C-alpha cells in the first residue's frame, strides 16, 4: 500500500486529497449538521399533511345548518330545491357557525343570483327549468313569486317551453314551428308537477309521420314521400330530427 | 465568534433539529391514531355529465374555500362547455371566462353539455413522478398533495399533468392544485364543489367504505376517465362522457 | 390590477380553447437558454475529445480553447435554472431529498460530477505543467492564482508530464459518456413527459445531444476564428477545415434525426397532429421553418457542401465557415426555443394555442437571458488570460 502511494505522482496525491476533503465535508454536513426534517421525506410529508389539515374551513356543510334552523330544511325537503345545499345560495357559513349572532351568511335576494342556474343556456340538460330573465317578469325579484326554499312556480307552466326551452327554440326555427308539442307528444297534466315519473309519449311508428308525410296524405303543404319505398326499416326520426329543419 | 461559541451554536442547532423532528412525528402520530387513519380511506369522485347545468357554483365555492388567487384564470376546478354542431365542428370554452358573446344557433347544434374538471388524483400520478424534490406526494388515502413549504417552483409537475389541473400560485410561487379539500375530508366533510352542486352532478365517495355514494354511480353508469391511454389511472370517474371531451 | 390586465391581454391572443390554467407559459426564455448553454458545454467537450481519444491531430490547436469554452459555459449553466425557480432559496433540496423518479433531480449530481470530475480535473492535468512554469514567470496575484490552481504542485519532470497526459486521456474517455449524460438528461426531461406530444419522444435525448454537438463545434470554430486574429496569430487552415468537416458530419446526422422525427409524426398522424400542424404553421412558422430549418440547417449544409465540392480559396472558406457558425448558433438556439416554448404554446386539450409574452425586464426577461449568454464570454476571456490556450510559438501558423 505504501509503495503504491509512493509510486503515485505528487499531483495525483494532491488531487486525491482535495477530493477526499470535499467528500468528508459533505458527509459530515449531511449526516450530522443537517437536521432530520430537512432530509427525511417521511417526516416532511407528515408535516405537510398536518399543515394541510390545519387549513381554515369556510363552508360548514348542510348538516350543521339543520341543528339550529329547523323551519327552512322542513320546507326545503319537499320541494324542487331539496337536493340543494344551504350554502349553495347562502355562501360560506362556517364563520356563522362559530359566531352565530355576529356573523350572518349572505342571502341573495336579487334576480342576479337565481340566474346562475335558471337563466336560459342551451347547453343545460333538457327538462331543467329555465327562463329568459329579460322577459320573465323583468325587474321583479324572483323571491316575490318563488319561495327559494320551495320554489314551486305560482302557476303551473302553460307551455312546454318553461322546461324544454332549448327544444322550443330549435322548433321555432324549424318547419314544425306552428305545430304544437301536443300534436306528437301526449303529456299528462301530472308531468308538469312530477316530470321524471310521469313521462309524455313519443310516436313509435312510421305511420304516425306518414299521416302528413306519406304519399296521398290529405295535409296540404307537407312534403310527401312514398313511405313504402323510403327509409328501409328505420323509424323516421332515426334520420330526421323533427325539431329542426328535417336533417340530422 | 470563537471556537467555544461556535460549538455551542452548533450544539443548539443539532439538538433543536432533533427535538423538532421528534415533535412533528409525534404530533402527526397523535393526530392520525386518535381521530383519522389515512390507511382506512381511499377517495374518488364521480361526475355525471348529464346532470351538470353549468351554474358555476362549484368553481366559486372552491375559490372561496381554498383561497385560490383571485387573478382571473387560475382554477382548482372549472367547468367546460362543449357545443358540437351538425357540421361536426366542436367549440369549447371555460365557464365564466371572458369570451365574446356566443350566439348559439340552436338548429345547428347536435350536442351540447357541460364538463366539470378538476385534478384527477391519479393513482399513477405523472406529477409525483417528476417532482425533483418530492414536494408533491400521494397520501395513503389517495389524495395528491403539494407541500408548499418544500416546493421549489420549478413547474415540472405543471408540465407533466395531462389535464391542466395544476398552476403556479402567483402569491406563494409554488405549485398548487385541487386537494379534494383534504382539510375537510379528514373531518368527515365533503369537498365544497360536491357540497354546493345543486344537481348532485358531483358525487364523492370513499372506496374503502362499505357503502358510499360511488356505489350506485359506478354500478349504474358506464364509467369513463380522461385520457385513459396515458395510464395515469385517474380517480375522477365520468358518467355519460362524450368522446369529444379530452 | 396589473396581473389581471396582463391576463386579459394574453387571453385575447388565445386561439381556440385552452385549459384555464394554461394561460401562462411556465418555462420561459431562461429554460431555452439553459439547454443551449449545456449543449455548448457538451459539444465543445466532444470536439476536445476528438483530439485526445480519437487522436485527430489536426484539431490540436482547438483543444485547450474547447476545454476553456466548456468550463466558461459550465460555470454559468445553473444560473438560468436558479433564476427561473419560484423558490430559488430552496434549490438545495435537490441535494437533500432528490426524488429518484425525477429526471430533473439528477441535475445537481450530474452537474457536479461533470464540473468537478471531468472539466476541472481534465483542465488541471492538461495545464498543470504550464501553470507551474507560468507561475514561476509571473508575479503578484497572478502568480498565486496559478499556484493555487496547480494545487501547489512542483514536479515538472517528464515522468510527471507523461502521467498527466495519460490521465487526461482517461478522463476524456470517462468524459464522453458524462457529456452525453449532461445534455442527454435534459432531452430526457422533455422526452419523458407523456402529457405533451410535442416533447414526448424517444428521439428527444438524441436530438438534443446531436444539436448540442453541432452547436458546440460551431461555437469553438467561431471562437477560434475570432480569437486567433485578435492575438495576431495565423489561423491553422488544416485545423479549421477539419473542424468544419466534423461540423458538417454532425449537422448531417442532426438533420437526419430531425427529419426522421418529422416524417414519423406526419406518417403516424396521431391525435395531436392537427394542433401541432396548426402550431407549426402559425405560431412557430418563423422560428421553426425559417430560422431552425432553412437558415439554421439547410443553408449551412448547403454552404458546406459547396465548400467541399468546389475547392474555394482560403479567404472565401474562412468567411463561409464564419457565416455557417453564426447561422448554426441561431439555428440551434431556435431549436431550443421551438422545443421549450413551442411545447407550451398549444393546449393539452389539443384544441387551442396560447401565446408567450416575453418581458424585457424582470427576472425572466429578455435582458437577463441576454446577460446570461454574454457572461460566459467574459469568463472565457478571463480564463484565456490566465490560462492561454496557445503557446507563443503556436500562433505563428502552420
PDB file of C-alpha atoms in Angstrom, chain C residues 128-221:
ATOM      1  CA  UNK C 128      -0.571  21.638 -14.659  1.00  0.00           C
ATOM      2  CA  UNK C 129       2.907  21.736 -16.130  1.00  0.00           C
ATOM      3  CA  UNK C 130       2.276  25.055 -17.879  1.00  0.00           C
ATOM      4  CA  UNK C 131       0.743  26.551 -14.750  1.00  0.00           C
ATOM      5  CA  UNK C 132       3.854  25.697 -12.759  1.00  0.00           C
ATOM      6  CA  UNK C 133       6.088  27.229 -15.417  1.00  0.00           C
ATOM      7  CA  UNK C 134       3.915  30.343 -15.779  1.00  0.00           C
ATOM      8  CA  UNK C 135       3.671  30.877 -12.062  1.00  0.00           C
ATOM      9  CA  UNK C 136       7.419  30.901 -11.813  1.00  0.00           C
ATOM     10  CA  UNK C 137       7.494  33.522 -14.580  1.00  0.00           C
ATOM     11  CA  UNK C 138       4.830  35.844 -13.166  1.00  0.00           C
ATOM     12  CA  UNK C 139       4.478  37.918 -10.038  1.00  0.00           C
ATOM     13  CA  UNK C 140       1.813  39.167  -7.697  1.00  0.00           C
ATOM     14  CA  UNK C 141      -1.781  37.858  -7.640  1.00  0.00           C
ATOM     15  CA  UNK C 142      -1.399  36.025 -10.946  1.00  0.00           C
ATOM     16  CA  UNK C 143       1.487  34.027  -9.532  1.00  0.00           C
ATOM     17  CA  UNK C 144      -0.538  32.946  -6.520  1.00  0.00           C
ATOM     18  CA  UNK C 145      -3.652  32.244  -8.556  1.00  0.00           C
ATOM     19  CA  UNK C 146      -1.650  29.899 -10.772  1.00  0.00           C
ATOM     20  CA  UNK C 147      -0.003  28.283  -7.786  1.00  0.00           C
ATOM     21  CA  UNK C 148      -3.380  27.678  -6.176  1.00  0.00           C
ATOM     22  CA  UNK C 149      -4.879  26.324  -9.386  1.00  0.00           C
ATOM     23  CA  UNK C 150      -1.986  23.921  -9.743  1.00  0.00           C
ATOM     24  CA  UNK C 151      -2.604  22.834  -6.131  1.00  0.00           C
ATOM     25  CA  UNK C 152       0.905  23.960  -5.267  1.00  0.00           C
ATOM     26  CA  UNK C 153       2.368  21.145  -7.312  1.00  0.00           C
ATOM     27  CA  UNK C 154       6.019  21.436  -8.338  1.00  0.00           C
ATOM     28  CA  UNK C 155       7.010  18.337 -10.310  1.00  0.00           C
ATOM     29  CA  UNK C 156       7.502  19.073 -13.995  1.00  0.00           C
ATOM     30  CA  UNK C 157       9.651  16.079 -14.801  1.00  0.00           C
ATOM     31  CA  UNK C 158       8.987  14.119 -17.977  1.00  0.00           C
ATOM     32  CA  UNK C 159       7.564  11.242 -15.994  1.00  0.00           C
ATOM     33  CA  UNK C 160       5.071  13.538 -14.269  1.00  0.00           C
ATOM     34  CA  UNK C 161       4.064  15.152 -17.545  1.00  0.00           C
ATOM     35  CA  UNK C 162       3.611  11.738 -19.132  1.00  0.00           C
ATOM     36  CA  UNK C 163       1.355  10.776 -16.238  1.00  0.00           C
ATOM     37  CA  UNK C 164      -0.622  13.958 -16.804  1.00  0.00           C
ATOM     38  CA  UNK C 165      -1.106  13.135 -20.487  1.00  0.00           C
ATOM     39  CA  UNK C 166      -2.273   9.628 -19.708  1.00  0.00           C
ATOM     40  CA  UNK C 167      -4.669  10.889 -17.066  1.00  0.00           C
ATOM     41  CA  UNK C 168      -6.119  13.423 -19.480  1.00  0.00           C
ATOM     42  CA  UNK C 169      -6.853  10.650 -21.923  1.00  0.00           C
ATOM     43  CA  UNK C 170      -8.576   8.535 -19.284  1.00  0.00           C
ATOM     44  CA  UNK C 171     -10.628  11.455 -18.036  1.00  0.00           C
ATOM     45  CA  UNK C 172     -11.680  12.282 -21.583  1.00  0.00           C
ATOM     46  CA  UNK C 173     -12.790   8.712 -22.110  1.00  0.00           C
ATOM     47  CA  UNK C 174     -14.924   8.934 -18.962  1.00  0.00           C
ATOM     48  CA  UNK C 175     -15.947  12.420 -20.016  1.00  0.00           C
ATOM     49  CA  UNK C 176     -17.575  11.430 -23.277  1.00  0.00           C
ATOM     50  CA  UNK C 177     -20.443   9.442 -21.750  1.00  0.00           C
ATOM     51  CA  UNK C 178     -20.585  12.055 -18.995  1.00  0.00           C
ATOM     52  CA  UNK C 179     -21.107  14.755 -21.606  1.00  0.00           C
ATOM     53  CA  UNK C 180     -23.789  12.598 -23.175  1.00  0.00           C
ATOM     54  CA  UNK C 181     -25.414  12.315 -19.768  1.00  0.00           C
ATOM     55  CA  UNK C 182     -25.071  16.022 -19.048  1.00  0.00           C
ATOM     56  CA  UNK C 183     -27.041  17.018 -22.061  1.00  0.00           C
ATOM     57  CA  UNK C 184     -28.927  13.840 -22.715  1.00  0.00           C
ATOM     58  CA  UNK C 185     -30.744  14.030 -19.392  1.00  0.00           C
ATOM     59  CA  UNK C 186     -32.102  17.451 -20.423  1.00  0.00           C
ATOM     60  CA  UNK C 187     -33.517  15.801 -23.504  1.00  0.00           C
ATOM     61  CA  UNK C 188     -34.973  13.103 -21.292  1.00  0.00           C
ATOM     62  CA  UNK C 189     -36.611  15.717 -19.072  1.00  0.00           C
ATOM     63  CA  UNK C 190     -38.636  16.743 -22.093  1.00  0.00           C
ATOM     64  CA  UNK C 191     -38.843  13.400 -23.821  1.00  0.00           C
ATOM     65  CA  UNK C 192     -40.347  11.615 -20.848  1.00  0.00           C
ATOM     66  CA  UNK C 193     -43.399  13.877 -20.497  1.00  0.00           C
ATOM     67  CA  UNK C 194     -46.220  11.779 -21.886  1.00  0.00           C
ATOM     68  CA  UNK C 195     -48.671  14.622 -21.341  1.00  0.00           C
ATOM     69  CA  UNK C 196     -47.010  16.686 -24.051  1.00  0.00           C
ATOM     70  CA  UNK C 197     -46.915  15.094 -27.541  1.00  0.00           C
ATOM     71  CA  UNK C 198     -44.507  17.724 -28.880  1.00  0.00           C
ATOM     72  CA  UNK C 199     -41.948  16.670 -26.307  1.00  0.00           C
ATOM     73  CA  UNK C 200     -42.744  13.051 -25.678  1.00  0.00           C
ATOM     74  CA  UNK C 201     -40.434  11.147 -27.967  1.00  0.00           C
ATOM     75  CA  UNK C 202     -37.756   8.504 -27.762  1.00  0.00           C
ATOM     76  CA  UNK C 203     -35.593  10.643 -30.021  1.00  0.00           C
ATOM     77  CA  UNK C 204     -35.625  13.681 -27.787  1.00  0.00           C
ATOM     78  CA  UNK C 205     -32.382  12.959 -25.874  1.00  0.00           C
ATOM     79  CA  UNK C 206     -30.685  12.008 -29.122  1.00  0.00           C
ATOM     80  CA  UNK C 207     -31.871  15.134 -30.932  1.00  0.00           C
ATOM     81  CA  UNK C 208     -30.761  17.273 -28.022  1.00  0.00           C
ATOM     82  CA  UNK C 209     -27.373  15.614 -27.952  1.00  0.00           C
ATOM     83  CA  UNK C 210     -26.611  15.947 -31.622  1.00  0.00           C
ATOM     84  CA  UNK C 211     -27.796  19.519 -31.825  1.00  0.00           C
ATOM     85  CA  UNK C 212     -25.577  20.146 -28.805  1.00  0.00           C
ATOM     86  CA  UNK C 213     -22.596  18.659 -30.605  1.00  0.00           C
ATOM     87  CA  UNK C 214     -23.368  20.800 -33.638  1.00  0.00           C
ATOM     88  CA  UNK C 215     -23.618  23.989 -31.602  1.00  0.00           C
ATOM     89  CA  UNK C 216     -20.517  23.214 -29.524  1.00  0.00           C
ATOM     90  CA  UNK C 217     -18.308  22.501 -32.501  1.00  0.00           C
ATOM     91  CA  UNK C 218     -19.614  25.591 -34.295  1.00  0.00           C
ATOM     92  CA  UNK C 219     -19.018  27.743 -31.232  1.00  0.00           C
ATOM     93  CA  UNK C 220     -15.419  26.602 -30.814  1.00  0.00           C
ATOM     94  CA  UNK C 221     -14.867  27.133 -34.526  1.00  0.00           C
TER      95      UNK C 221
END
